[in-house]
GROMACS .gro file of C-alpha atoms in nm:
model
  443
    1MET     CA    1   7.488  -3.569  -2.395
    2THR     CA    2   7.478  -3.265  -2.626
    3HIS     CA    3   7.320  -2.953  -2.485
    4PRO     CA    4   7.176  -2.673  -2.700
    5SER     CA    5   7.389  -2.363  -2.730
    6PRO     CA    6   7.271  -2.063  -2.527
    7SER     CA    7   7.114  -1.899  -2.833
    8SER     CA    8   6.931  -2.210  -2.960
    9LEU     CA    9   6.577  -2.318  -2.888
   10PRO     CA   10   6.565  -2.629  -2.666
   11PRO     CA   11   6.322  -2.910  -2.751
   12ALA     CA   12   5.977  -2.836  -2.611
   13LYS     CA   13   5.614  -2.937  -2.655
   14PHE     CA   14   5.549  -2.587  -2.786
   15GLY     CA   15   5.881  -2.453  -2.909
   16ILE     CA   16   5.823  -2.107  -3.053
   17VAL     CA   17   6.041  -1.923  -3.303
   18ASP     CA   18   5.928  -1.561  -3.296
   19LEU     CA   19   6.017  -1.361  -3.608
   20PHE     CA   20   6.065  -0.983  -3.577
   21ALA     CA   21   6.046  -1.047  -3.204
   22GLY     CA   22   6.087  -0.694  -3.070
   23PRO     CA   23   6.148  -0.643  -2.697
   24GLY     CA   24   5.954  -0.955  -2.602
   25GLY     CA   25   5.582  -0.887  -2.583
   26LEU     CA   26   5.508  -1.240  -2.700
   27ASP     CA   27   5.817  -1.408  -2.557
   28ILE     CA   28   5.749  -1.287  -2.203
   29ALA     CA   29   5.400  -1.439  -2.230
   30ALA     CA   30   5.561  -1.765  -2.342
   31THR     CA   31   5.782  -1.750  -2.032
   32ILE     CA   32   5.473  -1.721  -1.812
   33MET     CA   33   5.336  -2.036  -1.983
   34LYS     CA   34   5.656  -2.236  -1.931
   35ASP     CA   35   5.484  -2.502  -1.715
   36GLU     CA   36   5.268  -2.592  -2.017
   37GLY     CA   37   5.579  -2.692  -2.212
   38VAL     CA   38   5.627  -2.356  -2.385
   39GLU     CA   39   5.973  -2.227  -2.483
   40SER     CA   40   6.055  -1.945  -2.721
   41ILE     CA   41   6.341  -1.786  -2.909
   42GLY     CA   42   6.323  -1.456  -3.093
   43VAL     CA   43   6.484  -1.329  -3.412
   44GLU     CA   44   6.547  -0.954  -3.385
   45TRP     CA   45   6.758  -0.713  -3.588
   46ASP     CA   46   6.785  -0.403  -3.372
   47ASP     CA   47   7.075  -0.401  -3.123
   48ALA     CA   48   6.894  -0.179  -2.874
   49THR     CA   49   6.594  -0.409  -2.868
   50ARG     CA   50   6.822  -0.711  -2.835
   51ALA     CA   51   6.976  -0.547  -2.528
   52THR     CA   52   6.632  -0.526  -2.366
   53ARG     CA   53   6.564  -0.890  -2.451
   54ALA     CA   54   6.899  -0.992  -2.301
   55ALA     CA   55   6.827  -0.803  -1.978
   56ALA     CA   56   6.487  -0.976  -1.960
   57GLY     CA   57   6.651  -1.319  -2.000
   58LEU     CA   58   6.483  -1.397  -2.331
   59LEU     CA   59   6.647  -1.628  -2.583
   60THR     CA   60   6.751  -1.451  -2.903
   61THR     CA   61   6.925  -1.600  -3.205
   62GLU     CA   62   7.282  -1.496  -3.276
   63VAL     CA   63   7.183  -1.426  -3.638
   64LYS     CA   64   6.984  -1.103  -3.641
   65ASP     CA   65   6.838  -1.111  -3.991
   66VAL     CA   66   6.516  -1.308  -4.041
   67ALA     CA   67   6.606  -1.343  -4.409
   68ALA     CA   68   6.939  -1.507  -4.322
   69LEU     CA   69   6.772  -1.782  -4.120
   70GLY     CA   70   6.519  -2.052  -4.195
   71PRO     CA   71   6.341  -2.340  -4.023
   72CYS     CA   72   6.633  -2.579  -4.085
   73ASP     CA   73   6.887  -2.363  -3.901
   74PRO     CA   74   7.021  -2.547  -3.592
   75SER     CA   75   6.923  -2.258  -3.362
   76VAL     CA   76   6.553  -2.290  -3.448
   77VAL     CA   77   6.515  -2.637  -3.599
   78GLU     CA   78   6.334  -2.765  -3.288
   79ALA     CA   79   6.052  -2.511  -3.322
   80THR     CA   80   5.700  -2.648  -3.352
   81VAL     CA   81   5.534  -2.305  -3.351
   82LEU     CA   82   5.597  -2.003  -3.574
   83THR     CA   83   5.495  -1.654  -3.459
   84GLY     CA   84   5.571  -1.313  -3.600
   85GLY     CA   85   5.473  -0.952  -3.645
   86PRO     CA   86   5.656  -0.840  -3.960
   87PRO     CA   87   5.691  -0.462  -4.001
   88CYS     CA   88   5.435  -0.350  -4.256
   89GLN     CA   89   5.479   0.028  -4.271
   90SER     CA   90   5.483   0.027  -4.651
   91PHE     CA   91   5.107  -0.036  -4.664
   92SER     CA   92   4.993   0.053  -4.313
   93VAL     CA   93   4.864   0.401  -4.405
   94ALA     CA   94   4.501   0.358  -4.497
   95GLY     CA   95   4.390   0.510  -4.823
   96SER     CA   96   4.730   0.600  -4.966
   97ARG     CA   97   4.799   0.513  -5.329
   98LYS     CA   98   5.139   0.369  -5.246
   99GLY     CA   99   4.988   0.169  -4.961
  100HIS     CA  100   4.731   0.011  -5.191
  101GLN     CA  101   5.000  -0.069  -5.447
  102ALA     CA  102   5.219  -0.234  -5.183
  103LEU     CA  103   4.922  -0.438  -5.062
  104ASP     CA  104   4.847  -0.555  -5.417
  105ASP     CA  105   5.213  -0.648  -5.465
  106VAL     CA  106   5.220  -0.857  -5.147
  107LEU     CA  107   4.902  -1.045  -5.235
  108ARG     CA  108   5.033  -1.118  -5.584
  109LEU     CA  109   5.375  -1.234  -5.463
  110ALA     CA  110   5.226  -1.446  -5.185
  111THR     CA  111   5.024  -1.634  -5.446
  112ARG     CA  112   5.347  -1.719  -5.630
  113LEU     CA  113   5.481  -1.882  -5.313
  114ALA     CA  114   5.177  -2.105  -5.266
  115ASP     CA  115   5.096  -2.461  -5.368
  116HIS     CA  116   5.448  -2.590  -5.434
  117GLU     CA  117   5.494  -2.964  -5.394
  118ASP     CA  118   5.874  -2.978  -5.384
  119GLU     CA  119   6.154  -2.758  -5.259
  120ALA     CA  120   6.312  -2.708  -5.601
  121SER     CA  121   6.005  -2.537  -5.748
  122PHE     CA  122   5.962  -2.332  -5.432
  123ASP     CA  123   6.326  -2.218  -5.444
  124VAL     CA  124   6.274  -2.093  -5.799
  125ALA     CA  125   5.961  -1.904  -5.697
  126TRP     CA  126   6.128  -1.754  -5.389
  127LYS     CA  127   6.428  -1.638  -5.595
  128GLU     CA  128   6.193  -1.459  -5.834
  129VAL     CA  129   5.995  -1.302  -5.548
  130LYS     CA  130   6.311  -1.193  -5.367
  131THR     CA  131   6.449  -1.034  -5.683
  132GLU     CA  132   6.131  -0.831  -5.717
  133THR     CA  133   6.117  -0.720  -5.352
  134ASP     CA  134   6.487  -0.627  -5.363
  135ALA     CA  135   6.413  -0.396  -5.654
  136MET     CA  136   6.123  -0.217  -5.481
  137SER     CA  137   6.175   0.142  -5.372
  138ASP     CA  138   6.053   0.039  -5.025
  139ASP     CA  139   6.197  -0.306  -4.950
  140ARG     CA  140   5.987  -0.326  -4.633
  141THR     CA  141   5.704  -0.445  -4.859
  142GLY     CA  142   5.869  -0.786  -4.863
  143PHE     CA  143   5.892  -0.825  -4.484
  144VAL     CA  144   5.542  -0.970  -4.460
  145LEU     CA  145   5.639  -1.253  -4.698
  146GLN     CA  146   5.910  -1.387  -4.467
  147PRO     CA  147   5.672  -1.585  -4.241
  148LEU     CA  148   5.523  -1.748  -4.551
  149ARG     CA  149   5.872  -1.848  -4.667
  150TRP     CA  150   5.942  -2.004  -4.326
  151ILE     CA  151   5.609  -2.190  -4.334
  152MET     CA  152   5.673  -2.335  -4.678
  153GLU     CA  153   6.035  -2.427  -4.608
  154ALA     CA  154   5.936  -2.603  -4.283
  155LYS     CA  155   5.706  -2.828  -4.482
  156LEU     CA  156   5.917  -2.878  -4.796
  157LYS     CA  157   6.275  -2.866  -4.663
  158ARG     CA  158   6.256  -2.954  -4.294
  159ARG     CA  159   5.983  -3.207  -4.375
  160ARG     CA  160   5.807  -3.113  -4.053
  161PRO     CA  161   5.543  -2.840  -4.076
  162TYR     CA  162   5.486  -2.600  -3.792
  163GLU     CA  163   5.201  -2.726  -3.577
  164VAL     CA  164   5.076  -2.377  -3.494
  165ILE     CA  165   5.121  -2.038  -3.660
  166VAL     CA  166   5.038  -1.699  -3.507
  167LEU     CA  167   5.085  -1.375  -3.702
  168GLU     CA  168   4.981  -1.026  -3.593
  169GLN     CA  169   5.001  -0.670  -3.720
  170VAL     CA  170   4.803  -0.348  -3.765
  171PRO     CA  171   4.444  -0.383  -3.892
  172THR     CA  172   4.534  -0.270  -4.244
  173VAL     CA  173   4.726  -0.599  -4.281
  174LEU     CA  174   4.407  -0.804  -4.239
  175PRO     CA  175   4.365  -0.854  -4.620
  176VAL     CA  176   4.714  -1.010  -4.624
  177TRP     CA  177   4.629  -1.243  -4.337
  178LYS     CA  178   4.300  -1.337  -4.510
  179HIS     CA  179   4.498  -1.423  -4.822
  180PHE     CA  180   4.742  -1.626  -4.611
  181VAL     CA  181   4.443  -1.811  -4.462
  182ASP     CA  182   4.346  -1.933  -4.810
  183ILE     CA  183   4.704  -2.040  -4.884
  184LEU     CA  184   4.744  -2.212  -4.547
  185ARG     CA  185   4.423  -2.409  -4.587
  186ARG     CA  186   4.560  -2.548  -4.914
  187THR     CA  187   4.881  -2.630  -4.723
  188GLY     CA  188   4.704  -2.839  -4.456
  189TYR     CA  189   4.609  -2.583  -4.191
  190ALA     CA  190   4.285  -2.484  -4.027
  191ALA     CA  191   4.323  -2.107  -4.023
  192GLU     CA  192   4.133  -1.785  -3.955
  193ALA     CA  193   4.218  -1.416  -3.919
  194HIS     CA  194   4.033  -1.149  -3.721
  195VAL     CA  195   4.088  -0.807  -3.565
  196LEU     CA  196   4.119  -0.803  -3.186
  197HIS     CA  197   4.080  -0.503  -2.953
  198THR     CA  198   4.338  -0.497  -2.676
  199GLU     CA  199   4.109  -0.344  -2.412
  200ASP     CA  200   3.878  -0.646  -2.457
  201PHE     CA  201   4.150  -0.848  -2.281
  202GLY     CA  202   4.239  -0.621  -1.990
  203VAL     CA  203   4.509  -0.412  -2.155
  204PRO     CA  204   4.479  -0.049  -2.031
  205GLN     CA  205   4.496   0.085  -2.386
  206THR     CA  206   4.282   0.094  -2.699
  207ARG     CA  207   4.468  -0.076  -2.979
  208ARG     CA  208   4.358  -0.303  -3.261
  209ARG     CA  209   4.560  -0.592  -3.401
  210ALA     CA  210   4.496  -0.814  -3.702
  211VAL     CA  211   4.568  -1.169  -3.583
  212LEU     CA  212   4.603  -1.494  -3.779
  213ILE     CA  213   4.590  -1.829  -3.601
  214ALA     CA  214   4.658  -2.151  -3.794
  215GLN     CA  215   4.677  -2.511  -3.667
  216PHE     CA  216   4.809  -2.797  -3.880
  217ASP     CA  217   4.514  -3.028  -3.939
  218PRO     CA  218   4.525  -3.167  -4.297
  219GLU     CA  219   4.207  -3.369  -4.257
  220ASN     CA  220   3.999  -3.080  -4.127
  221VAL     CA  221   4.124  -2.755  -4.280
  222HIS     CA  222   3.783  -2.586  -4.286
  223ARG     CA  223   3.702  -2.635  -3.919
  224LYS     CA  224   3.653  -2.333  -3.695
  225VAL     CA  225   3.963  -2.196  -3.523
  226ARG     CA  226   3.887  -2.068  -3.176
  227PHE     CA  227   3.995  -1.712  -3.103
  228PRO     CA  228   4.019  -1.544  -2.761
  229GLU     CA  229   3.689  -1.422  -2.620
  230ALA     CA  230   3.665  -1.081  -2.456
  231THR     CA  231   3.705  -1.068  -2.079
  232HIS     CA  232   3.668  -0.691  -2.046
  233GLN     CA  233   3.444  -0.411  -2.164
  234ARG     CA  234   3.502  -0.256  -2.508
  235TYR     CA  235   3.586   0.114  -2.479
  236ARG     CA  236   3.370   0.365  -2.665
  237LYS     CA  237   3.395   0.740  -2.631
  238GLY     CA  238   3.126   0.867  -2.397
  239ALA     CA  239   3.034   0.519  -2.270
  240GLU     CA  240   3.001   0.460  -1.897
  241ARG     CA  241   3.242   0.222  -1.734
  242LEU     CA  242   3.082  -0.094  -1.601
  243PRO     CA  243   3.094  -0.172  -1.230
  244PRO     CA  244   3.342  -0.447  -1.140
  245THR     CA  245   3.210  -0.802  -1.117
  246HIS     CA  246   3.480  -0.890  -0.862
  247ASP     CA  247   3.658  -0.701  -0.588
  248HIS     CA  248   4.022  -0.774  -0.667
  249GLY     CA  249   4.283  -0.660  -0.422
  250ASP     CA  250   4.572  -0.695  -0.664
  251GLY     CA  251   4.466  -0.419  -0.904
  252SER     CA  252   4.235  -0.412  -1.202
  253LEU     CA  253   4.498  -0.515  -1.453
  254PHE     CA  254   4.438  -0.874  -1.355
  255ARG     CA  255   4.062  -0.908  -1.330
  256THR     CA  256   3.904  -1.198  -1.511
  257SER     CA  257   3.550  -1.238  -1.634
  258ARG     CA  258   3.304  -1.426  -1.421
  259SER     CA  259   3.120  -1.733  -1.545
  260GLY     CA  260   2.819  -1.672  -1.764
  261GLY     CA  261   2.992  -1.449  -2.016
  262ASP     CA  262   2.980  -1.118  -1.828
  263VAL     CA  263   3.284  -0.898  -1.870
  264GLU     CA  264   3.481  -0.676  -1.637
  265PRO     CA  265   3.498  -0.302  -1.691
  266TRP     CA  266   3.778  -0.177  -1.911
  267VAL     CA  267   4.113  -0.132  -1.740
  268SER     CA  268   4.199   0.235  -1.712
  269MET     CA  269   4.523   0.432  -1.714
  270GLY     CA  270   4.457   0.511  -1.349
  271ASP     CA  271   4.434   0.140  -1.268
  272ALA     CA  272   4.764   0.065  -1.442
  273LEU     CA  273   4.952   0.364  -1.300
  274HIS     CA  274   4.806   0.374  -0.949
  275ALA     CA  275   5.151   0.330  -0.791
  276THR     CA  276   5.293   0.644  -0.954
  277ARG     CA  277   4.988   0.859  -1.039
  278THR     CA  278   4.780   0.894  -0.726
  279SER     CA  279   4.551   1.174  -0.851
  280GLU     CA  280   4.315   1.184  -1.148
  281PHE     CA  281   4.467   1.319  -1.467
  282VAL     CA  282   4.396   1.378  -1.834
  283MET     CA  283   4.624   1.268  -2.118
  284VAL     CA  284   4.646   1.485  -2.429
  285SER     CA  285   4.754   1.262  -2.716
  286ASN     CA  286   5.033   1.350  -2.955
  287TYR     CA  287   4.799   1.263  -3.243
  288GLY     CA  288   4.506   1.465  -3.374
  289SER     CA  289   4.159   1.315  -3.396
  290GLY     CA  290   3.894   1.343  -3.664
  291GLY     CA  291   4.159   1.415  -3.924
  292ASP     CA  292   4.255   1.744  -3.758
  293PRO     CA  293   4.615   1.745  -3.628
  294LYS     CA  294   4.529   2.037  -3.399
  295ASN     CA  295   4.243   1.847  -3.238
  296ARG     CA  296   4.447   1.646  -2.992
  297GLY     CA  297   4.261   1.353  -2.843
  298ARG     CA  298   4.201   1.360  -2.468
  299ARG     CA  299   4.153   1.066  -2.233
  300GLU     CA  300   4.079   1.084  -1.862
  301SER     CA  301   4.264   0.859  -1.618
  302GLY     CA  302   3.945   0.656  -1.575
  303GLU     CA  303   3.966   0.553  -1.941
  304PRO     CA  304   4.213   0.331  -2.128
  305ALA     CA  305   4.508   0.508  -2.287
  306PRO     CA  306   4.503   0.582  -2.658
  307THR     CA  307   4.727   0.359  -2.869
  308ILE     CA  308   5.081   0.367  -2.732
  309THR     CA  309   5.325   0.447  -3.012
  310GLY     CA  310   5.693   0.528  -3.040
  311LYS     CA  311   5.593   0.893  -2.982
  312VAL     CA  312   5.437   0.819  -2.644
  313ARG     CA  313   5.674   1.061  -2.468
  314ARG     CA  314   5.508   1.347  -2.657
  315ASN     CA  315   5.175   1.282  -2.485
  316ARG     CA  316   5.108   1.549  -2.221
  317LEU     CA  317   4.945   1.495  -1.883
  318TYR     CA  318   4.756   1.745  -1.666
  319PRO     CA  319   4.552   1.729  -1.344
  320LEU     CA  320   4.190   1.648  -1.428
  321ARG     CA  321   3.984   1.964  -1.383
  322LYS     CA  322   3.641   2.043  -1.527
  323ASN     CA  323   3.432   2.359  -1.543
  324GLY     CA  324   3.067   2.388  -1.452
  325ALA     CA  325   2.964   2.251  -1.791
  326GLY     CA  326   3.173   1.940  -1.738
  327GLU     CA  327   3.436   2.043  -1.991
  328ILE     CA  328   3.800   1.954  -1.925
  329MET     CA  329   4.015   2.256  -1.838
  330ILE     CA  330   4.381   2.247  -1.944
  331ARG     CA  331   4.634   2.484  -1.791
  332ASP     CA  332   4.980   2.473  -1.943
  333GLU     CA  333   5.147   2.575  -1.619
  334GLU     CA  334   5.004   2.264  -1.447
  335GLN     CA  335   5.156   2.011  -1.685
  336LEU     CA  336   5.259   1.694  -1.501
  337PRO     CA  337   5.576   1.490  -1.563
  338ARG     CA  338   5.543   1.290  -1.884
  339LEU     CA  339   5.521   0.913  -1.887
  340SER     CA  340   5.834   0.729  -1.780
  341PRO     CA  341   5.944   0.419  -1.975
  342ALA     CA  342   5.812   0.197  -1.696
  343GLU     CA  343   5.472   0.373  -1.706
  344ALA     CA  344   5.449   0.346  -2.084
  345GLY     CA  345   5.535  -0.023  -2.051
  346LEU     CA  346   5.257  -0.070  -1.796
  347LEU     CA  347   5.008   0.078  -2.043
  348GLN     CA  348   5.120  -0.196  -2.283
  349SER     CA  349   5.067  -0.450  -1.997
  350PHE     CA  350   5.438  -0.520  -1.951
  351PRO     CA  351   5.546  -0.591  -1.591
  352ALA     CA  352   5.652  -0.286  -1.390
  353ALA     CA  353   6.001  -0.438  -1.350
  354TYR     CA  354   6.060  -0.495  -1.722
  355PRO     CA  355   6.426  -0.398  -1.786
  356TRP     CA  356   6.402  -0.152  -2.075
  357ARG     CA  357   6.745  -0.080  -2.220
  358SER     CA  358   6.917   0.165  -2.454
  359THR     CA  359   6.809   0.495  -2.604
  360ASP     CA  360   6.498   0.410  -2.806
  361VAL     CA  361   6.283   0.271  -2.527
  362ALA     CA  362   5.968   0.455  -2.638
  363GLN     CA  363   5.997   0.305  -2.985
  364GLN     CA  364   6.048  -0.044  -2.843
  365ILE     CA  365   5.740  -0.008  -2.624
  366GLY     CA  366   5.527   0.138  -2.900
  367ASN     CA  367   5.623  -0.142  -3.140
  368ALA     CA  368   5.554  -0.425  -2.897
  369ILE     CA  369   5.252  -0.652  -2.883
  370PRO     CA  370   5.097  -0.625  -2.532
  371PRO     CA  371   5.203  -0.931  -2.326
  372ARG     CA  372   4.855  -0.970  -2.181
  373LEU     CA  373   4.707  -0.994  -2.529
  374SER     CA  374   4.981  -1.244  -2.616
  375LEU     CA  375   4.873  -1.463  -2.323
  376HIS     CA  376   4.521  -1.479  -2.462
  377ILE     CA  377   4.635  -1.548  -2.818
  378LEU     CA  378   4.897  -1.810  -2.729
  379SER     CA  379   4.673  -1.990  -2.481
  380MET     CA  380   4.395  -2.025  -2.735
  381ALA     CA  381   4.628  -2.109  -3.025
  382LEU     CA  382   4.836  -2.368  -2.836
  383LEU     CA  383   4.604  -2.504  -2.566
  384ARG     CA  384   4.267  -2.410  -2.721
  385GLU     CA  385   4.147  -2.268  -2.392
  386PRO     CA  386   4.155  -1.929  -2.212
  387PRO     CA  387   4.458  -1.829  -2.001
  388GLN     CA  388   4.488  -1.958  -1.649
  389GLU     CA  389   4.408  -1.691  -1.391
  390LYS     CA  390   4.741  -1.739  -1.215
  391TRP     CA  391   4.923  -1.629  -1.529
  392TYR     CA  392   4.798  -1.272  -1.487
  393THR     CA  393   4.951  -1.258  -1.141
  394LEU     CA  394   5.274  -1.412  -1.266
  395LEU     CA  395   5.289  -1.147  -1.540
  396LYS     CA  396   5.227  -0.865  -1.294
  397GLU     CA  397   5.488  -0.989  -1.048
  398TRP     CA  398   5.749  -1.094  -1.306
  399ARG     CA  399   6.102  -0.974  -1.243
  400PRO     CA  400   6.419  -1.033  -1.449
  401GLN     CA  401   6.689  -1.269  -1.335
  402GLU     CA  402   6.974  -1.110  -1.146
  403GLU     CA  403   7.217  -1.210  -1.419
  404PRO     CA  404   7.112  -1.217  -1.786
  405PRO     CA  405   7.169  -1.555  -1.957
  406LEU     CA  406   7.442  -1.614  -2.211
  407SER     CA  407   7.188  -1.563  -2.489
  408ALA     CA  408   7.294  -1.199  -2.502
  409THR     CA  409   7.570  -1.160  -2.755
  410VAL     CA  410   7.899  -1.001  -2.658
  411ALA     CA  411   7.843  -0.731  -2.919
  412VAL     CA  412   7.511  -0.633  -2.763
  413ARG     CA  413   7.651  -0.622  -2.412
  414ARG     CA  414   7.944  -0.404  -2.518
  415SER     CA  415   7.762  -0.166  -2.749
  416MET     CA  416   7.434  -0.109  -2.563
  417PRO     CA  417   7.489  -0.010  -2.198
  418PRO     CA  418   7.174   0.021  -1.982
  419GLN     CA  419   6.998   0.355  -2.020
  420THR     CA  420   6.646   0.476  -1.965
  421SER     CA  421   6.620   0.780  -2.192
  422SER     CA  422   6.363   0.743  -2.469
  423SER     CA  423   6.424   1.062  -2.663
  424VAL     CA  424   6.700   0.947  -2.899
  425SER     CA  425   6.658   0.710  -3.193
  426SER     CA  426   6.833   0.375  -3.206
  427SER     CA  427   7.175   0.364  -3.366
  428ALA     CA  428   7.144   0.012  -3.503
  429SER     CA  429   7.399  -0.079  -3.766
  430VAL     CA  430   7.311  -0.052  -4.133
  431ARG     CA  431   7.106  -0.349  -4.251
  432PRO     CA  432   7.233  -0.553  -4.548
  433ARG     CA  433   6.999  -0.561  -4.845
  434THR     CA  434   6.863  -0.914  -4.825
  435GLY     CA  435   6.519  -0.870  -4.970
  436ALA     CA  436   6.273  -0.900  -4.681
  437SER     CA  437   6.533  -0.865  -4.408
  438ALA     CA  438   6.458  -0.831  -4.044
  439LYS     CA  439   6.378  -0.507  -3.872
  440SER     CA  440   6.274  -0.406  -3.523
  441SER     CA  441   5.915  -0.522  -3.521
  442ALA     CA  442   5.573  -0.462  -3.374
  443LYS     CA  443   5.621  -0.728  -3.108
   0.00000   0.00000   0.00000
């Protein structure tokens, strides 16, 4: 009997290939859903991020470049599900002229990849698209087209379309996902794209993600695609936090909504960090608000964190003190220790024991999709029902295996020894120019 190699996806009911996989925000959710027949393998460029994945026991392809792989490759040929969060920095800045141009380019090039009936015509179109993206001053513009290439090649070359597709990115990518929805419907998928708020699903952080879910259903492409429904209160500045609908002894990260549609209060920073931050505090964000870089946003520990980014270590924390008018008082001499990698991970809903590795941990955490949000998305996309309550506990209590599996490459193990500092950028090797090649992603 032939067994799959350590870096190949085994056959599974829901075998996921995760493009631009990052440190494992989606893959760790897939691990929690293993009993439902879910397996996953990630494609990731960055060596530091691969080291974290290896320490967490996540399958990762030997080939690091998304552009150098395809659905027919032996390591991923068993996949029935395609997921991905392609880096989209080239048009993620709202309102910029270059951002609008990049968005227009992607929509135009995506159209050229649509509606092909045979692999020969698609290959011609892809060669033309790749030539154009290679020539762009910012070749990241082409990253977002890689999932579409994989989708089309699975149908035309592998002769077996992906049964489910899940794509996610920053909200400014929503027009791309909407365009993909139109293309996918013509390709045999029921598909929709919407923006989700992470705090709606119990993540202790405000963050918005544009999510596309598609299910292969050639006879019913215009049917409604169910998206996750909010289980927790939406955060709004100045709003009062709802009282809990349940008294959970295991911490508010894992509350679920009661029957009847009521939601739990938002999950706060204090809830997530109760083991290490025993007193109330205020976080001063690294980013300005209202367009003023000097007007640093402030969140109290009873509120969700602002969006966790690769600059999370620059956020400052102070004891929560207010004057008689209820205004927050900040004293520089009282500054508290800044967030540790484990704490930043908790604010992204990663388990406390997640084994962050290498020297760019903050960037890995900031780029990741929150695992708790992934549970909601995957459960609805694959099973068409909300997550099982036990999965939240499994996520909270998850711990890595004592010995990482053989999926970690020798090069990663030798070149990326375990570290916890997050102040130095990754020293990943120079990427070959392959058009829309892989890069450390927002996963």
